[in-house]
Coordinates of C-alpha atoms and ligand atoms in Angstrom, one line a residue:
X1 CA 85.5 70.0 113.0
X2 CA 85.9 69.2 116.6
X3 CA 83.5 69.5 119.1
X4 CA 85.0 72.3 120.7
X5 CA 86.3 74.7 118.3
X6 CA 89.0 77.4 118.2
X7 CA 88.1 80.5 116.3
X8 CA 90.6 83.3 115.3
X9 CA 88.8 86.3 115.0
X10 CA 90.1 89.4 112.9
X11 CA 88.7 93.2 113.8
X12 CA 90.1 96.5 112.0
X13 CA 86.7 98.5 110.8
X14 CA 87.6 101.5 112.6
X15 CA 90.9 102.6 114.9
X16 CA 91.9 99.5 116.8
X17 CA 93.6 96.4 115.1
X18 CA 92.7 93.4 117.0
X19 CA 92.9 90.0 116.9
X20 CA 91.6 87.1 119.3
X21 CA 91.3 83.5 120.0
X22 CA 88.7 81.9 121.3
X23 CA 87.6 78.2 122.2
X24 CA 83.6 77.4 122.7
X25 CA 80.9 75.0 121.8
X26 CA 78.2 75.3 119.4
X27 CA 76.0 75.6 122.1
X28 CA 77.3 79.4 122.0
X29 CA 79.7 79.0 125.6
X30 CA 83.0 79.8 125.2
X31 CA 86.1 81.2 126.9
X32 CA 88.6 83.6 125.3
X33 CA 92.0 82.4 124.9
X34 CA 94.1 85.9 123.6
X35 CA 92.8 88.9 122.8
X36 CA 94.9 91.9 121.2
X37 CA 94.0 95.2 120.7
X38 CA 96.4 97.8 119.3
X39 CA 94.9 101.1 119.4
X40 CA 95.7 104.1 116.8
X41 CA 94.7 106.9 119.1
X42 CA 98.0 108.4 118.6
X43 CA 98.0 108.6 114.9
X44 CA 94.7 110.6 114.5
X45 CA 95.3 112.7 117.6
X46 CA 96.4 115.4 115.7
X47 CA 93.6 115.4 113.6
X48 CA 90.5 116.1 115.5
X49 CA 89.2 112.3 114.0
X50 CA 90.1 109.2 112.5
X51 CA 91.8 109.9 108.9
X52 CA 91.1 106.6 107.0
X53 CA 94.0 106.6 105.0
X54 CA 96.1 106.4 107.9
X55 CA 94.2 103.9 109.6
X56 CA 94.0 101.1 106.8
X57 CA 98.0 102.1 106.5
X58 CA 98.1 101.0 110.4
X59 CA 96.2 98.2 109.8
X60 CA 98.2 96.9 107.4
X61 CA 101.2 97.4 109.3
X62 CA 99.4 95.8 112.5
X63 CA 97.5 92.8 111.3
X64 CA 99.4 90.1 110.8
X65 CA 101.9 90.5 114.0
X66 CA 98.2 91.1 116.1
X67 CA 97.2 87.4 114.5
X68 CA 100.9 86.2 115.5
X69 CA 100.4 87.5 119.0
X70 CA 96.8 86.5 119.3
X71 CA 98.3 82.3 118.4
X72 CA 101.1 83.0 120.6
X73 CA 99.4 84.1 123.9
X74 CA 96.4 81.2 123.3
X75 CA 99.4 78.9 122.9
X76 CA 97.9 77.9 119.4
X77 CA 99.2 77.1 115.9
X78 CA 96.7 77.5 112.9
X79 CA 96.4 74.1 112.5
X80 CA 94.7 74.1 115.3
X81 CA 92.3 77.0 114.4
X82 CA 88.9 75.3 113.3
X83 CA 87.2 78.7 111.5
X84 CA 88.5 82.4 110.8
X85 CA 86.2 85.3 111.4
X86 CA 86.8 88.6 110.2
X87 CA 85.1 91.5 110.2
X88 CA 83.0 92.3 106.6
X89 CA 81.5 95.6 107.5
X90 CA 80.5 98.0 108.7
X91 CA 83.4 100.7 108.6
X92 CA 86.0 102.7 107.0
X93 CA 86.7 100.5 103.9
X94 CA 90.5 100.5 103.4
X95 CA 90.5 99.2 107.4
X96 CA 88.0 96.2 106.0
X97 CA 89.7 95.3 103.0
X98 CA 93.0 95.3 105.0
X99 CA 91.7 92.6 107.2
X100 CA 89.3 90.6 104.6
X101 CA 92.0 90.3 102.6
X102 CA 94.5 88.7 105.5
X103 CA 91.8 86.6 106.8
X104 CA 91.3 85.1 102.6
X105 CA 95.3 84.8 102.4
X106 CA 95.1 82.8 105.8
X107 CA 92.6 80.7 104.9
X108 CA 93.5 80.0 101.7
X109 CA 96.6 78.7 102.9
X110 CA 95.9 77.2 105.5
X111 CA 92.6 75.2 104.4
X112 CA 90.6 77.3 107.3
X113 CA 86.8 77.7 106.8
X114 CA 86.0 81.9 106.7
X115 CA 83.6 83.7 108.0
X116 CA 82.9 87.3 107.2
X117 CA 80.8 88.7 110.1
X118 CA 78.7 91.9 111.0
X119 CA 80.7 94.4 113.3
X120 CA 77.2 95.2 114.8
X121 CA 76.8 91.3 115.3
X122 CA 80.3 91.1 117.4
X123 CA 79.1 94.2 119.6
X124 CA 75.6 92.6 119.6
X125 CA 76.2 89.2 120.8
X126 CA 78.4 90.0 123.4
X127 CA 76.5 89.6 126.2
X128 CA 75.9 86.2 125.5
X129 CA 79.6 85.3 125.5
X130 CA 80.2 87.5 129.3
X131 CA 77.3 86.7 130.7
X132 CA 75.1 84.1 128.7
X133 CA 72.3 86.9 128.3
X134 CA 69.2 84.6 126.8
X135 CA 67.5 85.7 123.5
X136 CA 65.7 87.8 123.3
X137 CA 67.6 90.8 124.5
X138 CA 67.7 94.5 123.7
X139 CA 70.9 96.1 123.2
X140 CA 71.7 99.5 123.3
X141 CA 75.5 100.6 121.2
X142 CA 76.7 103.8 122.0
X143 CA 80.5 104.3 121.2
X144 CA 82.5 107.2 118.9
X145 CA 81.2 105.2 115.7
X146 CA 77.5 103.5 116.6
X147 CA 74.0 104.5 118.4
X148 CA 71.1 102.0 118.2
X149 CA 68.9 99.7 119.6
X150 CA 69.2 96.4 118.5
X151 CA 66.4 93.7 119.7
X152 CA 68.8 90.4 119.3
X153 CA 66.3 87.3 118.9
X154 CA 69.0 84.9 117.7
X155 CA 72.5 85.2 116.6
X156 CA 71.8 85.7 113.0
X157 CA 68.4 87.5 113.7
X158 CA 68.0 91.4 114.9
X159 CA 65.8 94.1 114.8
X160 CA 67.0 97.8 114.9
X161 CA 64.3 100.0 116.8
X162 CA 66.3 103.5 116.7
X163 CA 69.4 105.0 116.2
X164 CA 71.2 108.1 116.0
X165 CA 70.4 110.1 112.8
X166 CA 73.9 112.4 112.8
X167 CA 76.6 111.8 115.5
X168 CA 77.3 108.9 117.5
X169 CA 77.2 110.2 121.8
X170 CA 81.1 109.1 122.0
X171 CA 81.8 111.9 118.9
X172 CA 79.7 114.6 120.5
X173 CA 81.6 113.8 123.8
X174 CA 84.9 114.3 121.8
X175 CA 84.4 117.4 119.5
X176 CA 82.7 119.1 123.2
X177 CA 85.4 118.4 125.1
X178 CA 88.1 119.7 122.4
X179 CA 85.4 122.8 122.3
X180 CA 86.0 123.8 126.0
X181 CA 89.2 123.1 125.7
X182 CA 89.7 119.5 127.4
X183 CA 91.6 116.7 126.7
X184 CA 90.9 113.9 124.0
X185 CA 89.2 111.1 124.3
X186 CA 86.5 113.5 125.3
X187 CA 84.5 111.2 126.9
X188 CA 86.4 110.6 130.3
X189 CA 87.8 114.1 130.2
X190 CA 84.1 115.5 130.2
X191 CA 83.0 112.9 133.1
X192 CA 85.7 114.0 135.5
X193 CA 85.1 117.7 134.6
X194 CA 81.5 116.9 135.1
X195 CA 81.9 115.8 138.9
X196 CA 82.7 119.6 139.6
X197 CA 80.1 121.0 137.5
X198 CA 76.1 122.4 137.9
X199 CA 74.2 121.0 135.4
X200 CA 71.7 123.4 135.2
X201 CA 73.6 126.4 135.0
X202 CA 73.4 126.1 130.9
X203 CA 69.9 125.4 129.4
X204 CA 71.1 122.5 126.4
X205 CA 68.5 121.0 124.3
X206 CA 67.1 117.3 124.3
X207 CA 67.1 116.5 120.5
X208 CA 63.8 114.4 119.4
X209 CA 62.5 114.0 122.2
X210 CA 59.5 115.8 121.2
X211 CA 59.4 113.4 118.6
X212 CA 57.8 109.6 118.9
X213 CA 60.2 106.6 118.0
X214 CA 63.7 105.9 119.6
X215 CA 65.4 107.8 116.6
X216 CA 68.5 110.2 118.5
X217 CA 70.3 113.1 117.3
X218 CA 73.1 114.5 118.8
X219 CA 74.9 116.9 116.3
X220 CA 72.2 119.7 117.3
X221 CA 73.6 119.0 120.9
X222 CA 77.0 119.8 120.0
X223 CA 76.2 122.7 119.0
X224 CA 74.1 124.4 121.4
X225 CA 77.4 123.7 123.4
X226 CA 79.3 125.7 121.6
X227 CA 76.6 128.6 121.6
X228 CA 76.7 128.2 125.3
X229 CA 80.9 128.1 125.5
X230 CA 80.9 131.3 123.3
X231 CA 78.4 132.9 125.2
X232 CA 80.9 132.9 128.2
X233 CA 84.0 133.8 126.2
X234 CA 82.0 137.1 124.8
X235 CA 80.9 138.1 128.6
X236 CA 83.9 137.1 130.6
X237 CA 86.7 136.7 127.7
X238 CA 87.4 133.4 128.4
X239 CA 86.7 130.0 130.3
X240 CA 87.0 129.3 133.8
X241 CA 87.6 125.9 135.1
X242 CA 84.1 125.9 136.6
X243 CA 82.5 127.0 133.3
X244 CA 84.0 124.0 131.7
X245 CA 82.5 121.8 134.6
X246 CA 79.1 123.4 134.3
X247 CA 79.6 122.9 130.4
X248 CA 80.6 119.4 130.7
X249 CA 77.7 118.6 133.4
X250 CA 75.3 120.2 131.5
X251 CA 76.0 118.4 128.1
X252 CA 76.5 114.9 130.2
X253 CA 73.1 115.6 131.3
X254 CA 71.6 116.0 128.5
X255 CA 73.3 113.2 126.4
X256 CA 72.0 111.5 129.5
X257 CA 68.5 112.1 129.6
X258 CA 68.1 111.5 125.9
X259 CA 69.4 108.3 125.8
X260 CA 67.4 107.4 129.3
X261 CA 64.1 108.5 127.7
X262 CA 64.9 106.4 124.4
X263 CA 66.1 103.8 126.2
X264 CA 62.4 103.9 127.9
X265 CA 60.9 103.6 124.7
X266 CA 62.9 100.6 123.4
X267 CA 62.2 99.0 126.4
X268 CA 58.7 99.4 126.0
X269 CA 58.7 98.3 122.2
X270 CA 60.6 95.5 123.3
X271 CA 58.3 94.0 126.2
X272 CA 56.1 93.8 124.0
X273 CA 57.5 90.6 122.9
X274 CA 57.3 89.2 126.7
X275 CA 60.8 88.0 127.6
X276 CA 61.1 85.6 130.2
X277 CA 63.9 87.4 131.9
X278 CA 63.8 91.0 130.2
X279 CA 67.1 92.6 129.8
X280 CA 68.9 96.0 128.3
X281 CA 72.3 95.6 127.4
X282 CA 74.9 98.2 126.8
X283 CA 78.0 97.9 124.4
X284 CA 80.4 100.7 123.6
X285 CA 82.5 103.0 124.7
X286 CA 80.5 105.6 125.9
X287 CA 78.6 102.4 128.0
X288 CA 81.8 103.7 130.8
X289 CA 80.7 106.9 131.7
X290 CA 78.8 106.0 135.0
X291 CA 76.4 109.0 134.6
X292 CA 74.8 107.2 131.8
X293 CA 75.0 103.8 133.2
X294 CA 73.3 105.1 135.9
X295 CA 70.1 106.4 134.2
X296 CA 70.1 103.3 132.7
X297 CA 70.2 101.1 135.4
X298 CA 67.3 103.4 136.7
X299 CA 65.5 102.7 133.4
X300 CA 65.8 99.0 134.1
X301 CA 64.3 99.3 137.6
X302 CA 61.2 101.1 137.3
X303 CA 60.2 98.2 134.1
X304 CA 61.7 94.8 136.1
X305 CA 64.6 93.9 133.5
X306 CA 68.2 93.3 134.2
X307 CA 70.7 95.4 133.2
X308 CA 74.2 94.0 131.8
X309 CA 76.9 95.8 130.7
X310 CA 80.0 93.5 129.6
X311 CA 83.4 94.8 130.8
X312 CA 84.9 97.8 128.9
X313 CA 87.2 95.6 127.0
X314 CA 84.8 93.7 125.4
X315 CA 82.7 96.5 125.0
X316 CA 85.0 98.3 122.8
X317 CA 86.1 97.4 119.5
X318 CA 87.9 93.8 120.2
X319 CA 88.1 91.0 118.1
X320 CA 87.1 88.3 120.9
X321 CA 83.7 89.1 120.0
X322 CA 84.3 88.8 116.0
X323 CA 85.0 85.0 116.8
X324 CA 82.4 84.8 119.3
X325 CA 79.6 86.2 116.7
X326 CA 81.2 84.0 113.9
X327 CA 80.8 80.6 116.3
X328 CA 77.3 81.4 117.7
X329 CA 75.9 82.1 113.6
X330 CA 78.3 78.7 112.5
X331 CA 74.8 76.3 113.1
X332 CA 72.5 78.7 111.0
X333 CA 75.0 79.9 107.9
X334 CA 77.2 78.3 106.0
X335 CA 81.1 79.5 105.6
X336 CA 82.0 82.7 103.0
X337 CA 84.4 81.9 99.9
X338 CA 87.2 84.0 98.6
X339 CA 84.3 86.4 97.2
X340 CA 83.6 87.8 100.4
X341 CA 83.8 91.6 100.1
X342 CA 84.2 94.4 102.2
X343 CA 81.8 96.6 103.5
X344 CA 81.6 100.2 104.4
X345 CA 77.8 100.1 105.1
X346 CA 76.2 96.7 106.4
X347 CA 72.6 97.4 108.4
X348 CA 71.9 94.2 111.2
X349 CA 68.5 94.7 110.7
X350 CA 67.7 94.7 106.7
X351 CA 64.2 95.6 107.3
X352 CA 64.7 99.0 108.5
X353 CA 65.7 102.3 106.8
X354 CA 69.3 102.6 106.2
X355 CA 71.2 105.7 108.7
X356 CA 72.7 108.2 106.2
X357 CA 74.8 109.4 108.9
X358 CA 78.6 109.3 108.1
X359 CA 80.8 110.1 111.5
X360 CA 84.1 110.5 112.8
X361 CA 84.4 106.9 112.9
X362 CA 83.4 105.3 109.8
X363 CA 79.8 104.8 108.7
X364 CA 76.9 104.3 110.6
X365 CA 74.4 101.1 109.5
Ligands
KG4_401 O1 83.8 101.8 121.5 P1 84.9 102.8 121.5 O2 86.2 102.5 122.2 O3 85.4 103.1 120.0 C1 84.6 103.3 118.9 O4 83.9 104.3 118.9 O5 84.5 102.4 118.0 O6 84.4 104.2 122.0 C2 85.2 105.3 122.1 C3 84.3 106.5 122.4 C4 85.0 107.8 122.4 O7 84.3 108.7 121.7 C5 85.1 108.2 123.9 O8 85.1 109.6 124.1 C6 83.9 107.5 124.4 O9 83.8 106.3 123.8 N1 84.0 107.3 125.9 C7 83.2 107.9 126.8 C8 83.8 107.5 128.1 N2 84.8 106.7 127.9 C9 85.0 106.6 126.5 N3 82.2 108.7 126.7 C10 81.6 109.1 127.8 N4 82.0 108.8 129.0 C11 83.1 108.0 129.2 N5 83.5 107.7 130.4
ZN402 ZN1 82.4 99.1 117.3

């Protein structure tokens, strides 16, 4: 291999098909050369939730024109690709089959070392590849598929010290923004609704906090929403605009402050290790809604560590980062052969109990 490598990275564990080119050193810097993302939104709009079926049909469809694209736009052929990484887990199986098995056929024929890598790991390490975050470095992943806290000491080496034992914050966002009747992704819908809203007007609950640890729960949440929305519709027969502002503010706020006062805790838990330049990290899609970045950032202040948050792009499903996470482990493992597998469940962090969760977007490790 040459000293500076090109890696094609392969991602389609949940509802995007994406495929990326990137070009760094083993010294983990590196530059992204393409990046594609095709999104399946549309297909599971209808359906309150991603069907797998329909997504590992997509992904078929998708794959191998995303890899085309991805060579194309980094002006590449494959025999200049030096490794192909592809994502081996965690997520809806028939999505990770459908790009384990193109990445085997691709390197098969084309004599390309493979490497299956840990979706958590892609998510995980990118804050080293946008802003060369040193280890160790807590990361915090809150999108429509994962919640957790993830202490990265090295890029093979992580430490889970919470996570969300039901829902993931991004599905709660969604299925309470199709409950007071608001457009999907929830997410965005509920911010802007939000910036109208009084937050205190409905009294939600703040799952687990009562309880020690950085465990979250969000389901409970959802719920208590709905209470709240039905509440209304019994008195006045209906929702007003400002009742779904005060709805949305109120369950922003408390999605907020949970994940502020865990965030605490894992920062806590984390010092403890004494990091020369503490620093939280955020990854995901729910890491846009500035509410939340906000608490966060307020977090970071009152314990001295820097906050980072990558740009949205790479903080959602992408398959930049499934290259970068394949070429920053490339020094500590050794490649996969054609018996790598696909897996729906794949914890970073062995160690700790396994999330029995299953959500809207795939399992949760
Ligand atoms: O990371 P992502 O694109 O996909 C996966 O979940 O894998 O995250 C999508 C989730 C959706 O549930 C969406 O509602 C949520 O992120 N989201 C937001 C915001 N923008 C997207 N949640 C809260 N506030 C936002 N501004
Ligand atoms: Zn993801």
């Amino acid at each position: 291999m040459s000293e500076k490598l090109n890696i094609l990275g392969i991602e389609s564990s949940c509802d995007d098909t994406a495929a990326a080119v990137i070009s760094g050193h083993l010294n983990g810097s590196a530059e992204i050369l393409s990046s594609i993302v095709v999104s399946q939104t549309d297909l599971h709009a209808t359906f309150g939730g991603v069907v797998p079926e329909i997504a590992a049909r997509a992904h078929v469809e998708k794959l191998d024109v995303s890899v085309i694209k991805a060579l194309a736009d980094a002006n590449l052929s494959m025999d200049k690709i030096d490794a192909i990484a592809v994502t081996a887990g965690p997520g809806l199986i028939g999505g990770v089959v459908a790009g384990v098995m193109l990445a085997k056929g691709l390197a098969a024929s084309t004599q390309t070392p493979l490497y299956g890598v840990n979706h958590l790991a892609g998510h995980a390490l990118t804050p080293r590849l946008t802003d060369n975050v040193p280890f160790p470095y807590l990361v915090l992943l809150v999108s429509g598929g994962h919640c957790q806290f993830l202490i990265a000491k090295g890029p093979l080496s992580f430490r889970r010290v919470g996570g969300t034992i039901d829902d993931a914050p991004g599905e709660a966002f969604d299925k309470v923004a199709r409950l007071i009747g608001l457009d999907q992704p929830g997410g965005p819908a509920i911010e802007a609704a939000a910036l109208n809203g009084e937050p205190k007007r409905f009294k939600l609950p703040r799952p687990l906090l009562d309880r020690s640890g950085c465990d979250m729960s969000f389901s409970g949440l959802k719920t208590a929403a709905l209470r709240a929305r039905d509440q209304v519709i019994v008195q006045d027969g209906g929702l007003t605009k400002q009742d779904q502002a005060d709805l949305a503010a109120g369950f922003q706020h408390a999605v907020s402050d949970v994940l502020a006062e865990k965030s605490r805790r894992a920062l806590l838990e984390y010092l403890k290790l004494s990091p020369a330049q503490p620093t939280l990290c955020v990854a995901g899609g729910v890491a846009a809604n500035m509410a939340i970045r906000n608490v966060l950032k307020e977090v970071c202040r009152e314990h001295k560590a820097n906050f980072v948050a990558p740009p949205l792009a790479l903080c959602t499903d992408n398959a930049a980062m499934i290259a970068y996470a394949a070429l920053a482990q490339l020094p500590y493992r050794s490649s996969d052969d054609m018996g790598l597998s696909a897996k729906p469940r794949m914890p970073l962090d062995t160690s700790s109990p396994t999330m029995l969760g299953h959500g809207k977007k795939g399992a949760k490790a």
